[in-house]
Amino acid sequence: MRVFCASIATETNTFSPLRTDFSDFEQSFYAPPGEHPVTPTLCSAVFPALRKRAQVNELELIEGTATWAEPGGLLNRETWGRLKQEVLDQVTAALPLDGVVLGLHGAMIAEGCVDCEGELIEAIRAIVGPKTVIGASFDPHSHLSQKRVANADVITVFKEFPHTDFVEAGEACVDLTLRTIKGDIRPVISVFDVRMLDVLPTSQEPMRGFVDQLNQMEAKGEVLSASVIHGFMAGDSPDIGAKIVVLTDDDRAKADNIARNLGTELFSFRGQTKPDYLSPVEAFRMAQKAAHGPVVVADVWDNPGGGVAGDSTLILEEAIAQNLKSVAFGTIWDPMAVRLCHAAGEGAVFDLRFGGKTSALAGNPIDATVTVVRNQRNAVQSFGASIVPMGDCSVIRLGGIEVVLNTNRSQAFSPDLFTNLGIDVTEKKILVVKSTNHFHGAFSDVAAEIIYAAVEGPYPNDPTKTRYNNLTRSIWPIVKNPHEEIVE
Ligand SMILES: [Zn+2]
């Protein structure tokens, strides 16, 4: 059995002031064929999963490129063309193939291409022909197009948000693809368009119970796979929005029925899935009242994992204005400030301007006399089994506040983002992190309390106010009753 795998992944915020090119892939993660590390990098979890199966001689694995760019702005035409052609050439060279497994994110949008992953799968199908089994694994914050469904045989999606199950989703994609090649199963994919766009964290109800239900259906063998595409509200895609994906073993009617029932249930949760988002003033008031720390305050919308820069100073400005003590901020993206801190050296006290550079909506730069507490080359943090590069970093102190400045944009995934830089999180009263919900997985282990804070910024967080040029379907909350408006 000859199986090829590749992974091209990023999440494109088409409203971001940033732009994405090949250097962003190189900076986050780029592994040419055969050079994928032992650990998975979120979407590339299919690589280690396939290697495990190859080691027991179940298959001959032909590895292609695996690459990931931190979510950002529109991908330029040249970069998309280059990455796509690289993988297509690898597929052609690997023929004949029994299977192709793709570790995708699913929300990549390039100049001139609103459905990069659909175009990629379609092009691979054209090369390998109709008999080769194609499996694809997606992040739920993606846009599921008909082109992807029509050209793939197997689709799996991370079920958890935070995505603590990315390894399991990669393994499930590999397992279902191999079983299909062997003829043990004949998957049919059914998709139900839920026609809603919301934030769906699974760390709390009602989504917690919903995902437990999906896992039970799989465990009982009722379905081969059942998952939810949440959608990604910062990507102007015609396919934007939540969708249910159900795979059964050759039973189209059953798959359709289950997908419809699950979709109807999910639609009933609209508007009730998000945690309470407080203003920074309220969030700090609550955090100060806590008996002990650390209280984690999430800056939910200035999340580099959603494709914005992550250099907003709005919540930091509030902390400075309140003269808060025992606070650590992770992180503010500012390569220029990091360079100055490294040049100044640890222990230096000097006037630094940092943050607030990439968007008029993300606050002003901070001008302060700071102490350089720590300089670190090539700092990292962990996200489950993944190692996330933060580039050269500096920790600066101003009053009772320590701020981590980074050069590789990255959202806050784990407390080791602080501890790796010498900040003892258990000693801090408040930790402010830039992340919508991925932080929740690892930070919940150390947090006395978790508070979500929201400030307006460059992230388009309200679909009723966002101008989607490519959206032609009616979806909630833009339309109140999108299912009633459908005339089919
Ligand atoms: Zn995601």
Coordinates of C-alpha atoms and ligand atoms in Angstrom, one line a residue:
M1 CA 0.0 0.0 0.0
R2 CA 1.6 3.3 -1.1
V3 CA 0.4 6.4 0.7
F4 CA 1.5 10.0 0.2
C5 CA 1.1 12.7 2.8
A6 CA 1.5 16.5 2.9
S7 CA 0.4 19.3 5.0
I8 CA -0.1 22.9 4.0
A9 CA -1.8 25.0 6.6
T10 CA -2.6 28.5 7.7
E11 CA -5.7 30.4 8.7
T12 CA -6.3 33.6 6.7
N13 CA -7.9 36.6 8.2
T14 CA -8.9 38.5 5.1
F15 CA -9.6 41.6 7.2
S16 CA -6.2 41.7 8.9
P17 CA -3.7 44.5 8.3
L18 CA -1.1 41.8 7.9
R19 CA -0.1 40.0 4.7
T20 CA 1.3 36.5 4.4
D21 CA 4.2 35.2 2.3
F22 CA 6.6 32.3 2.2
S23 CA 8.7 33.7 5.0
D24 CA 5.8 33.4 7.3
F25 CA 5.7 29.6 6.6
E26 CA 9.4 29.4 7.1
Q27 CA 9.3 31.3 10.3
S28 CA 6.5 29.2 11.8
F29 CA 7.2 25.7 10.4
Y30 CA 8.5 24.3 7.2
A31 CA 9.7 20.7 6.8
P32 CA 10.7 19.5 3.3
P33 CA 10.0 15.8 2.5
G34 CA 11.6 13.5 5.1
E35 CA 12.4 16.3 7.5
H36 CA 9.2 16.4 9.5
P37 CA 10.1 16.3 13.2
V38 CA 9.0 13.5 15.5
T39 CA 6.4 15.8 17.1
P40 CA 3.3 17.0 15.2
T41 CA 2.6 20.6 14.5
L42 CA -1.2 20.9 14.9
C43 CA -2.3 20.2 11.3
S44 CA 0.6 18.0 10.5
A45 CA -0.4 15.3 13.0
V46 CA -1.1 12.9 10.1
F47 CA 2.7 12.6 9.6
P48 CA 3.5 10.9 12.9
A49 CA 0.3 8.9 12.7
L50 CA 1.3 7.6 9.3
R51 CA 4.9 6.9 10.3
K52 CA 3.6 4.7 13.2
R53 CA 1.6 2.6 10.6
A54 CA 4.6 2.5 8.3
Q55 CA 6.9 1.3 11.0
V56 CA 4.8 -1.9 11.4
N57 CA 5.0 -2.4 7.6
E58 CA 1.4 -1.6 7.0
L59 CA 2.2 0.7 4.2
E60 CA 5.0 2.4 2.3
L61 CA 4.9 6.1 3.2
I62 CA 6.0 8.8 0.8
E63 CA 6.3 12.1 2.7
G64 CA 5.8 15.4 1.0
T65 CA 6.1 18.9 2.4
A66 CA 4.7 19.9 5.7
T67 CA 4.3 23.6 6.5
W68 CA 2.3 25.9 8.7
A69 CA 2.1 29.7 9.0
E70 CA 0.8 31.4 12.0
P71 CA -2.6 32.8 11.1
G72 CA -2.3 36.1 9.3
G73 CA -3.6 38.2 6.5
L74 CA -4.2 37.4 2.8
L75 CA -1.7 34.9 1.3
N76 CA 0.0 36.4 -1.8
R77 CA -0.5 34.7 -5.1
E78 CA 3.2 33.6 -5.6
T79 CA 3.4 31.9 -2.2
W80 CA 0.1 29.9 -2.8
G81 CA 1.2 29.0 -6.3
R82 CA 4.6 27.8 -5.1
L83 CA 3.3 25.7 -2.2
K84 CA 0.5 24.2 -4.3
Q85 CA 2.9 23.3 -7.2
E86 CA 5.4 21.9 -4.7
V87 CA 2.9 19.4 -3.4
L88 CA 1.4 18.6 -6.8
D89 CA 4.9 17.8 -8.2
Q90 CA 5.5 15.5 -5.2
V91 CA 2.2 13.7 -5.8
T92 CA 3.0 13.2 -9.4
A93 CA 6.5 11.9 -8.6
A94 CA 5.0 9.4 -6.0
L95 CA 2.6 7.7 -8.4
P96 CA 1.1 5.1 -8.4
L97 CA -0.6 5.8 -5.1
D98 CA -3.3 3.9 -3.1
G99 CA -3.9 6.8 -0.8
V100 CA -3.2 10.5 -0.1
V101 CA -3.5 11.9 3.4
L102 CA -3.6 15.7 3.8
G103 CA -3.2 17.6 7.0
L104 CA -4.9 20.8 6.3
H105 CA -6.3 23.7 8.2
G106 CA -9.0 24.7 5.8
A107 CA -9.2 28.5 6.1
M108 CA -6.4 29.5 3.7
I109 CA -7.4 32.3 1.3
A110 CA -4.9 33.6 -1.2
E111 CA -4.9 36.5 -3.7
G112 CA -7.1 35.1 -6.5
C113 CA -8.2 32.0 -4.6
V114 CA -11.0 31.9 -2.0
D115 CA -10.8 28.1 -1.5
C116 CA -7.1 27.0 -1.5
E117 CA -7.7 23.6 0.1
G118 CA -10.6 22.8 -2.3
E119 CA -8.4 23.7 -5.2
L120 CA -5.5 21.6 -3.8
I121 CA -7.7 18.5 -3.2
E122 CA -9.3 18.9 -6.6
A123 CA -5.9 19.1 -8.3
I124 CA -4.6 16.1 -6.4
R125 CA -7.7 14.1 -7.4
A126 CA -7.0 15.0 -11.1
I127 CA -3.5 13.6 -10.8
V128 CA -4.2 10.4 -8.8
G129 CA -7.5 9.5 -10.5
P130 CA -10.8 8.3 -9.0
K131 CA -9.6 5.1 -7.3
T132 CA -7.0 6.6 -5.0
V133 CA -8.4 7.2 -1.5
I134 CA -8.0 10.8 -0.4
G135 CA -8.3 11.7 3.3
A136 CA -8.1 15.2 4.7
S137 CA -8.0 16.5 8.2
F138 CA -9.3 20.0 9.0
D139 CA -9.3 22.5 11.8
P140 CA -12.9 23.4 12.8
H141 CA -12.2 27.1 12.1
S142 CA -12.3 26.5 8.4
H143 CA -14.6 26.9 5.4
L144 CA -16.0 23.6 4.1
S145 CA -16.6 23.8 0.4
Q146 CA -18.4 21.4 -1.9
K147 CA -15.2 21.1 -3.9
R148 CA -13.4 19.6 -0.8
V149 CA -16.3 17.2 -0.1
A150 CA -16.6 16.1 -3.7
N151 CA -12.9 15.3 -4.1
A152 CA -12.1 13.7 -0.7
D153 CA -13.2 10.3 0.5
V154 CA -12.5 10.9 4.2
I155 CA -12.8 14.1 6.2
T156 CA -12.0 14.5 9.9
V157 CA -12.1 17.6 11.9
F158 CA -10.7 18.5 15.4
K159 CA -13.6 18.3 17.7
E160 CA -12.2 20.2 20.6
F161 CA -11.8 24.0 20.9
P162 CA -9.1 24.4 22.4
H163 CA -7.8 21.8 19.9
T164 CA -6.5 19.3 22.4
D165 CA -7.5 16.4 20.2
F166 CA -5.5 17.3 17.0
V167 CA -3.4 14.1 17.4
E168 CA -6.6 12.0 17.6
A169 CA -8.1 13.7 14.6
G170 CA -5.0 13.1 12.5
E171 CA -4.9 9.4 13.6
A172 CA -8.6 9.0 12.8
C173 CA -8.1 10.5 9.3
V174 CA -5.2 8.0 8.7
D175 CA -7.2 5.1 10.1
L176 CA -10.3 5.7 8.1
T177 CA -8.2 6.3 4.9
L178 CA -6.3 3.0 5.4
R179 CA -9.5 1.0 6.1
T180 CA -11.0 2.5 2.9
I181 CA -8.0 1.5 0.9
K182 CA -8.2 -2.1 2.3
G183 CA -11.9 -2.2 1.3
D184 CA -13.0 -2.7 4.9
I185 CA -15.3 0.4 4.7
R186 CA -16.9 2.6 2.1
P187 CA -17.3 6.0 3.6
V188 CA -20.0 8.4 2.5
I189 CA -19.7 12.0 3.6
S190 CA -22.8 14.0 4.5
V191 CA -22.7 17.7 5.2
F192 CA -25.4 19.8 6.8
D193 CA -25.1 23.5 6.5
V194 CA -26.0 24.9 9.9
R195 CA -26.0 28.4 8.6
M196 CA -24.7 30.0 11.7
L197 CA -21.4 31.8 12.7
D198 CA -20.6 31.9 16.4
V199 CA -17.7 31.2 18.8
L200 CA -18.1 27.6 19.9
P201 CA -15.7 26.7 22.8
T202 CA -16.0 23.1 23.9
S203 CA -14.4 23.8 27.3
Q204 CA -18.0 24.6 28.6
E205 CA -21.6 23.8 27.9
P206 CA -23.5 23.5 25.7
M207 CA -20.7 22.5 23.3
R208 CA -19.0 20.2 25.9
G209 CA -22.0 17.9 25.9
F210 CA -22.4 18.2 22.1
V211 CA -18.9 17.0 21.5
D212 CA -19.3 14.2 24.1
Q213 CA -22.3 13.1 22.0
L214 CA -20.2 13.0 18.8
N215 CA -17.5 10.9 20.5
Q216 CA -20.1 8.5 21.8
M217 CA -21.6 8.0 18.3
E218 CA -18.2 7.2 17.0
A219 CA -17.4 4.8 19.9
K220 CA -20.7 3.0 19.4
G221 CA -19.9 2.5 15.7
E222 CA -23.1 4.5 14.8
V223 CA -20.9 6.6 12.5
L224 CA -17.4 6.4 11.1
S225 CA -16.9 10.0 12.1
A226 CA -19.0 13.0 13.2
S227 CA -17.7 16.5 13.6
V228 CA -18.4 20.2 13.4
I229 CA -16.8 22.8 11.2
H230 CA -17.3 25.9 13.4
G231 CA -16.4 28.4 10.6
F232 CA -14.0 31.3 10.8
M233 CA -15.6 34.7 11.0
A234 CA -12.5 36.6 9.9
G235 CA -12.3 34.9 6.5
D236 CA -14.4 36.2 3.6
S237 CA -15.2 32.9 2.1
P238 CA -18.4 31.9 0.3
D239 CA -18.5 28.8 2.5
I240 CA -18.2 30.6 5.8
G241 CA -20.2 29.2 8.8
A242 CA -20.8 26.1 10.8
K243 CA -21.3 22.8 9.1
I244 CA -21.9 19.2 10.4
V245 CA -19.8 16.5 8.8
V246 CA -20.9 12.9 9.2
L247 CA -19.3 9.8 7.6
T248 CA -21.1 6.5 7.6
D249 CA -20.2 3.2 6.1
D250 CA -22.0 3.3 2.8
D251 CA -25.3 4.5 4.2
R252 CA -26.1 7.9 2.6
A253 CA -29.6 8.2 4.1
K254 CA -28.3 7.5 7.7
A255 CA -25.5 10.0 7.3
D256 CA -27.9 12.7 5.9
N257 CA -30.3 12.1 8.8
I258 CA -27.7 12.2 11.5
A259 CA -26.1 15.3 10.1
R260 CA -29.4 17.1 9.8
N261 CA -30.4 16.2 13.4
L262 CA -27.0 17.3 14.8
G263 CA -27.2 20.5 12.8
T264 CA -30.6 21.4 14.0
E265 CA -29.4 20.8 17.6
L266 CA -26.3 23.0 17.0
F267 CA -28.4 25.8 15.5
S268 CA -30.5 25.8 18.7
F269 CA -27.4 26.8 20.6
R270 CA -26.8 30.0 18.6
G271 CA -25.9 33.0 20.8
Q272 CA -25.5 30.8 23.9
T273 CA -22.1 29.2 23.4
K274 CA -19.7 32.1 24.2
P275 CA -18.4 32.8 27.7
D276 CA -19.2 36.2 29.2
Y277 CA -16.8 38.8 27.7
L278 CA -16.0 41.6 30.2
S279 CA -14.4 45.0 29.6
P280 CA -10.8 45.3 30.8
V281 CA -12.0 47.5 33.7
E282 CA -14.5 44.8 34.9
A283 CA -12.0 42.0 34.2
F284 CA -9.3 43.6 36.4
R285 CA -11.8 44.5 39.1
M286 CA -12.8 40.8 39.2
A287 CA -9.2 39.6 39.1
Q288 CA -8.2 41.9 42.0
K289 CA -11.0 40.4 44.1
A290 CA -9.7 36.9 43.7
A291 CA -8.3 35.4 47.0
H292 CA -5.1 34.2 45.2
G293 CA -3.5 34.1 41.8
P294 CA -2.9 33.6 39.1
V295 CA -6.1 34.9 37.6
V296 CA -5.9 34.5 33.8
V297 CA -7.4 37.3 31.8
A298 CA -7.7 36.5 28.1
D299 CA -7.5 39.3 25.5
V300 CA -9.9 37.3 23.3
W301 CA -10.0 39.4 20.1
D302 CA -6.3 40.4 19.8
N303 CA -5.5 36.8 19.2
P304 CA -2.6 36.2 16.7
G305 CA -4.1 32.8 16.3
G306 CA -7.0 34.6 14.6
G307 CA -4.7 36.3 12.1
V308 CA -4.3 39.7 13.8
A309 CA -0.9 41.0 14.7
G310 CA -1.2 40.6 18.5
D311 CA 0.4 43.9 19.3
S312 CA -2.7 45.6 20.7
T313 CA -1.9 47.7 23.8
L314 CA -5.5 48.5 24.9
I315 CA -5.6 46.1 27.8
L316 CA -2.0 46.9 28.8
E317 CA -2.8 50.6 28.9
E318 CA -5.6 49.9 31.3
A319 CA -3.3 47.9 33.6
I320 CA -0.7 50.7 33.5
A321 CA -3.4 53.3 34.2
Q322 CA -4.6 51.3 37.2
N323 CA -0.9 50.8 38.4
L324 CA -1.5 47.1 38.8
K325 CA 1.1 45.0 40.5
S326 CA 2.2 41.4 40.0
V327 CA 0.9 41.2 36.4
A328 CA 2.5 39.4 33.4
F329 CA 1.5 40.0 29.8
G330 CA 2.0 37.3 27.2
T331 CA 2.7 38.4 24.5
I332 CA 3.0 41.6 22.6
W333 CA 4.5 41.2 19.1
D334 CA 7.2 43.7 18.4
P335 CA 10.4 42.5 16.7
M336 CA 11.9 46.0 16.6
A337 CA 11.5 46.4 20.4
V338 CA 13.0 42.9 21.0
R339 CA 16.0 43.9 18.9
L340 CA 16.5 47.0 21.0
C341 CA 16.2 45.1 24.3
H342 CA 18.7 42.5 23.1
A343 CA 21.1 45.3 22.2
A344 CA 20.6 47.0 25.5
G345 CA 21.2 43.8 27.4
E346 CA 19.6 42.2 30.5
G347 CA 19.4 44.6 33.4
A348 CA 19.4 47.6 31.2
V349 CA 17.0 50.4 32.0
F350 CA 16.0 52.6 29.1
D351 CA 13.2 54.3 27.3
L352 CA 11.4 52.0 25.0
R353 CA 8.5 52.4 22.6
F354 CA 6.7 49.1 22.0
G355 CA 3.4 47.6 20.7
G356 CA 0.5 49.3 18.9
K357 CA 2.3 49.5 15.5
T358 CA 0.3 47.5 12.9
S359 CA -3.3 48.7 13.2
A360 CA -4.9 52.0 13.9
L361 CA -7.5 50.0 15.9
A362 CA -5.1 48.3 18.3
G363 CA -4.1 51.1 20.6
N364 CA -1.1 53.4 20.6
P365 CA 2.5 52.4 21.1
I366 CA 3.5 52.4 24.8
D367 CA 6.3 54.8 25.7
A368 CA 7.9 53.8 29.0
T369 CA 11.1 53.5 30.9
V370 CA 11.6 49.8 31.1
T371 CA 14.0 47.3 32.7
V372 CA 15.1 44.4 30.5
V373 CA 14.6 41.4 32.8
R374 CA 15.4 38.7 30.3
N375 CA 16.6 38.2 26.7
Q376 CA 16.1 34.8 25.1
R377 CA 17.1 33.6 21.6
N378 CA 14.6 31.3 19.9
A379 CA 12.1 31.0 22.7
V380 CA 9.3 28.4 22.5
Q381 CA 6.1 27.4 24.2
S382 CA 4.2 24.1 24.0
F383 CA 0.7 23.4 22.6
G384 CA 0.0 19.8 23.6
A385 CA 2.6 17.7 21.7
S386 CA 3.5 20.7 19.4
I387 CA 6.4 23.0 20.0
V388 CA 5.5 26.5 19.0
P389 CA 8.4 28.9 18.1
M390 CA 8.1 32.5 19.5
G391 CA 11.4 33.6 18.0
D392 CA 13.8 35.9 20.0
C393 CA 12.0 37.3 23.0
S394 CA 12.5 39.8 25.8
V395 CA 10.8 40.2 29.1
I396 CA 10.5 43.9 30.2
R397 CA 9.3 45.3 33.5
L398 CA 7.5 48.6 33.9
G399 CA 6.2 49.2 37.4
G400 CA 4.6 46.0 38.7
I401 CA 4.0 44.7 35.2
E402 CA 6.2 42.3 33.2
V403 CA 5.6 42.0 29.4
V404 CA 6.9 39.3 27.1
L405 CA 7.8 40.8 23.7
N406 CA 8.1 38.3 20.9
T407 CA 9.4 38.3 17.3
N408 CA 7.4 35.3 15.9
R409 CA 3.7 36.1 16.2
S410 CA 2.0 33.4 18.3
Q411 CA -1.0 33.2 20.5
A412 CA -0.7 32.1 24.2
F413 CA -1.0 28.4 24.4
S414 CA 0.7 27.4 27.6
P415 CA 2.1 28.8 30.9
D416 CA 5.5 27.6 29.7
L417 CA 5.4 30.7 27.5
F418 CA 6.2 32.6 30.8
T419 CA 8.1 29.9 32.7
N420 CA 10.5 29.3 29.9
L421 CA 11.5 33.0 30.2
G422 CA 12.0 32.8 33.9
I423 CA 8.5 34.2 35.0
D424 CA 7.1 32.1 37.8
V425 CA 3.4 32.1 37.0
T426 CA 2.4 30.9 40.5
E427 CA 3.8 34.1 42.0
K428 CA 1.8 36.4 39.8
K429 CA -1.6 37.8 40.7
I430 CA -2.7 38.3 37.0
L431 CA -1.6 36.7 33.7
V432 CA -3.0 38.5 30.6
V433 CA -2.8 36.3 27.5
K434 CA -3.7 36.9 23.9
S435 CA -5.9 34.0 22.9
T436 CA -9.6 33.3 22.3
N437 CA -9.7 29.9 23.9
H438 CA -6.7 27.8 23.1
F439 CA -5.0 29.0 26.2
H440 CA -7.7 27.3 28.2
G441 CA -6.3 23.8 27.9
A442 CA -3.0 24.3 29.6
F443 CA -3.7 27.5 31.6
S444 CA -6.7 25.9 33.4
D445 CA -4.2 23.7 35.2
V446 CA -2.5 26.7 36.9
A447 CA -5.3 29.4 36.9
A448 CA -7.1 30.3 40.1
E449 CA -9.8 31.7 37.8
I450 CA -10.2 32.4 34.1
I451 CA -11.8 35.7 32.8
Y452 CA -12.4 36.6 29.2
A453 CA -12.0 40.3 28.3
A454 CA -12.9 41.9 25.0
V455 CA -11.9 45.2 23.5
E456 CA -12.6 46.3 19.9
G457 CA -9.6 46.0 17.6
P458 CA -8.8 44.9 14.1
Y459 CA -10.5 41.5 14.4
P460 CA -14.0 41.4 12.8
N461 CA -15.7 39.9 15.8
D462 CA -19.3 40.8 15.0
P463 CA -20.6 39.2 11.7
T464 CA -23.6 41.6 11.6
K465 CA -21.2 44.5 11.2
T466 CA -18.6 42.8 8.9
R467 CA -18.8 43.3 5.2
Y468 CA -18.5 39.8 3.6
N469 CA -18.2 40.3 -0.1
N470 CA -18.1 36.6 -0.9
L471 CA -21.0 35.5 1.2
T472 CA -24.2 34.7 -0.8
R473 CA -25.9 32.3 1.6
S474 CA -28.0 33.6 4.5
I475 CA -26.5 32.8 7.9
W476 CA -27.2 33.7 11.5
P477 CA -26.6 36.2 13.1
I478 CA -26.7 38.3 9.8
V479 CA -30.1 36.8 9.1
K480 CA -32.3 35.8 12.0
N481 CA -34.0 32.7 10.6
P482 CA -31.8 31.5 7.7
H483 CA -33.4 28.1 7.5
E484 CA -36.8 29.6 7.0
E485 CA -35.5 31.7 4.1
I486 CA -34.2 28.8 2.2
V487 CA -36.4 27.9 -0.7
E488 CA -35.2 24.8 -2.3
Ligands
ZN1 ZN -8.9 26.4 15.1

